[in-house]
Amino acid sequence: MMLALSHLTTLEVELAPALEVGRTAAGVRRVIPITGGFFSGPRLNGKILPGGADWNVARTDGITHLWARYTLRTDTGEHIMITNEGWGTQDDETMRRIFSGETQPDEGWYCRTQPQFEVDLDGPSAWLNDVVCVGSLRPPHRADRVTVDIFQVD
């Protein structure tokens, strides 16, 4: 059986400047506050609420580990919790360039995530509790926003 992907939604996540924790045993740790944004797509539309963050670490081997948690509110008022974890080929220097506002070239960019949703079991989007999704974080072209395309694995 072959797997297929269907586009679920695209997140436009607004960010505050990163809080640099510094060099840790795991690598360079940063906390990137999520201040808002929106999402739109064939199956999900709405706003990203402020208050979440991405607790990421740029490892010494050139890999960045992302772990973001935040809340979505659909156009119908439903709240959705998302945890989006993944890996990218961004070393510490690339992350510094991104946060300084330099455009990241598309060539050589790789960042994939595994979004997981938590939704009210009695709500219209309860089906999100049971789906497997993958995300693709596009190369950032602004320091204050990232775009993540989310696909459902069918």
Tab-separated table of C-alpha atoms in Angstrom:
chain	number	residue	atom	x	y	z
A	1	MET	CA	0.000	0.000	0.000
A	2	MET	CA	1.330	3.388	-1.016
A	3	LEU	CA	1.022	6.396	1.252
A	4	ALA	CA	-0.443	9.625	-0.062
A	5	LEU	CA	-0.391	13.165	1.278
A	6	SER	CA	-3.216	15.684	1.178
A	7	HIS	CA	-2.732	19.359	2.032
A	8	LEU	CA	-4.435	20.127	5.336
A	9	THR	CA	-3.429	23.732	6.035
A	10	THR	CA	-0.575	26.244	5.874
A	11	LEU	CA	0.538	28.035	9.032
A	12	GLU	CA	1.876	31.595	8.888
A	13	VAL	CA	3.458	31.840	12.347
A	14	GLU	CA	4.445	35.275	13.682
A	15	LEU	CA	7.496	35.342	15.948
A	16	ALA	CA	9.095	37.667	18.485
A	17	PRO	CA	12.892	37.906	18.609
A	18	ALA	CA	14.549	34.725	19.852
A	19	LEU	CA	15.650	34.524	23.456
A	20	GLU	CA	19.158	33.110	23.444
A	21	VAL	CA	19.707	30.658	26.291
A	22	GLY	CA	23.224	29.974	25.043
A	23	ARG	CA	25.496	26.998	24.542
A	24	THR	CA	24.243	23.968	26.433
A	25	ALA	CA	25.299	20.326	26.408
A	26	ALA	CA	22.683	19.750	23.680
A	27	GLY	CA	23.831	22.711	21.525
A	28	VAL	CA	22.815	26.368	21.211
A	29	ARG	CA	19.384	26.638	22.840
A	30	ARG	CA	16.885	29.328	21.840
A	31	VAL	CA	13.320	30.073	22.840
A	32	ILE	CA	11.352	31.712	20.039
A	33	PRO	CA	8.062	33.244	21.270
A	34	ILE	CA	5.029	32.766	19.022
A	35	THR	CA	3.013	35.992	18.947
A	36	GLY	CA	0.195	35.120	16.546
A	37	GLY	CA	-0.497	34.494	12.904
A	38	PHE	CA	-3.046	32.638	10.842
A	39	PHE	CA	-3.603	29.343	9.049
A	40	SER	CA	-5.525	28.529	5.904
A	41	GLY	CA	-6.095	25.528	3.729
A	42	PRO	CA	-8.630	23.112	2.352
A	43	ARG	CA	-9.584	21.682	5.763
A	44	LEU	CA	-8.510	24.143	8.476
A	45	ASN	CA	-8.650	27.943	8.703
A	46	GLY	CA	-8.268	30.402	11.532
A	47	LYS	CA	-5.851	32.295	13.781
A	48	ILE	CA	-2.742	31.336	15.701
A	49	LEU	CA	-3.016	32.607	19.269
A	50	PRO	CA	-0.118	34.289	21.062
A	51	GLY	CA	1.517	32.516	23.978
A	52	GLY	CA	3.328	29.551	22.473
A	53	ALA	CA	6.980	29.126	21.613
A	54	ASP	CA	9.541	27.039	19.793
A	55	TRP	CA	12.197	25.683	22.129
A	56	ASN	CA	14.832	24.798	19.558
A	57	VAL	CA	18.449	23.764	19.725
A	58	ALA	CA	21.125	24.071	17.042
A	59	ARG	CA	23.307	21.014	17.581
A	60	THR	CA	27.047	20.885	16.927
A	61	ASP	CA	26.486	18.468	14.006
A	62	GLY	CA	24.608	21.141	11.984
A	63	ILE	CA	21.102	19.899	12.778
A	64	THR	CA	18.452	22.055	14.435
A	65	HIS	CA	15.823	20.307	16.544
A	66	LEU	CA	12.518	22.214	16.709
A	67	TRP	CA	9.908	21.667	19.397
A	68	ALA	CA	7.066	24.172	19.183
A	69	ARG	CA	3.805	24.186	21.100
A	70	TYR	CA	0.977	26.660	20.595
A	71	THR	CA	-2.774	27.086	20.188
A	72	LEU	CA	-4.907	27.560	17.095
A	73	ARG	CA	-8.450	28.964	16.963
A	74	THR	CA	-10.503	27.960	13.950
A	75	ASP	CA	-12.842	30.306	12.135
A	76	THR	CA	-15.688	28.522	13.962
A	77	GLY	CA	-14.147	29.281	17.396
A	78	GLU	CA	-12.752	25.834	18.129
A	79	HIS	CA	-9.403	25.653	19.967
A	80	ILE	CA	-6.727	23.254	18.759
A	81	MET	CA	-3.493	22.501	20.575
A	82	ILE	CA	-0.553	21.772	18.271
A	83	THR	CA	2.834	20.318	19.109
A	84	ASN	CA	5.141	20.548	16.118
A	85	GLU	CA	8.472	18.746	16.430
A	86	GLY	CA	11.039	18.243	13.731
A	87	TRP	CA	14.547	18.457	12.357
A	88	GLY	CA	16.329	20.708	9.930
A	89	THR	CA	19.766	21.153	8.421
A	90	GLN	CA	20.341	24.583	9.909
A	91	ASP	CA	23.549	25.052	11.839
A	92	ASP	CA	24.071	27.780	14.421
A	93	GLU	CA	25.405	30.260	11.839
A	94	THR	CA	22.358	29.744	9.579
A	95	MET	CA	20.058	30.332	12.559
A	96	ARG	CA	21.926	33.568	13.389
A	97	ARG	CA	21.473	34.798	9.791
A	98	ILE	CA	17.761	33.992	9.894
A	99	PHE	CA	17.261	35.886	13.161
A	100	SER	CA	19.176	38.890	11.836
A	101	GLY	CA	16.659	39.151	8.997
A	102	GLU	CA	18.767	37.759	6.147
A	103	THR	CA	16.816	35.842	3.522
A	104	GLN	CA	17.549	32.135	3.579
A	105	PRO	CA	18.084	30.667	0.092
A	106	ASP	CA	15.808	27.799	-0.924
A	107	GLU	CA	18.759	25.760	-2.161
A	108	GLY	CA	19.996	23.304	0.439
A	109	TRP	CA	17.130	24.033	2.849
A	110	TYR	CA	15.573	21.070	4.653
A	111	CYS	CA	13.208	21.213	7.632
A	112	ARG	CA	10.430	18.672	8.296
A	113	THR	CA	8.109	18.354	11.250
A	114	GLN	CA	5.604	15.956	12.796
A	115	PRO	CA	2.618	18.047	13.902
A	116	GLN	CA	0.291	16.475	16.452
A	117	PHE	CA	-3.081	17.925	17.362
A	118	GLU	CA	-5.180	17.860	20.533
A	119	VAL	CA	-8.827	18.779	20.023
A	120	ASP	CA	-12.070	18.510	22.001
A	121	LEU	CA	-13.371	14.968	21.449
A	122	ASP	CA	-16.902	16.312	20.953
A	123	GLY	CA	-15.955	19.127	18.561
A	124	PRO	CA	-16.258	19.252	14.770
A	125	SER	CA	-12.475	18.862	14.356
A	126	ALA	CA	-12.167	15.834	16.659
A	127	TRP	CA	-10.879	13.858	13.663
A	128	LEU	CA	-7.551	15.711	14.110
A	129	ASN	CA	-6.893	13.659	17.251
A	130	ASP	CA	-6.480	10.564	15.070
A	131	VAL	CA	-4.513	11.696	12.008
A	132	VAL	CA	-0.840	11.428	11.164
A	133	CYS	CA	0.611	14.568	9.632
A	134	VAL	CA	3.903	15.828	8.296
A	135	GLY	CA	4.986	19.419	7.992
A	136	SER	CA	7.443	21.239	5.787
A	137	LEU	CA	8.893	24.489	7.104
A	138	ARG	CA	9.727	26.773	4.179
A	139	PRO	CA	12.993	28.736	4.102
A	140	PRO	CA	12.358	31.909	6.137
A	141	HIS	CA	12.386	35.177	4.227
A	142	ARG	CA	11.708	37.306	7.322
A	143	ALA	CA	13.024	37.121	10.873
A	144	ASP	CA	9.536	37.546	12.356
A	145	ARG	CA	7.598	34.852	10.468
A	146	VAL	CA	7.812	31.223	9.393
A	147	THR	CA	5.561	29.285	7.037
A	148	VAL	CA	4.743	25.620	7.642
A	149	ASP	CA	2.796	23.537	5.136
A	150	ILE	CA	0.982	20.657	6.863
A	151	PHE	CA	-0.101	17.509	5.074
A	152	GLN	CA	-2.251	14.635	6.285
A	153	VAL	CA	-0.880	11.166	5.567
A	154	ASP	CA	-3.714	9.261	3.867
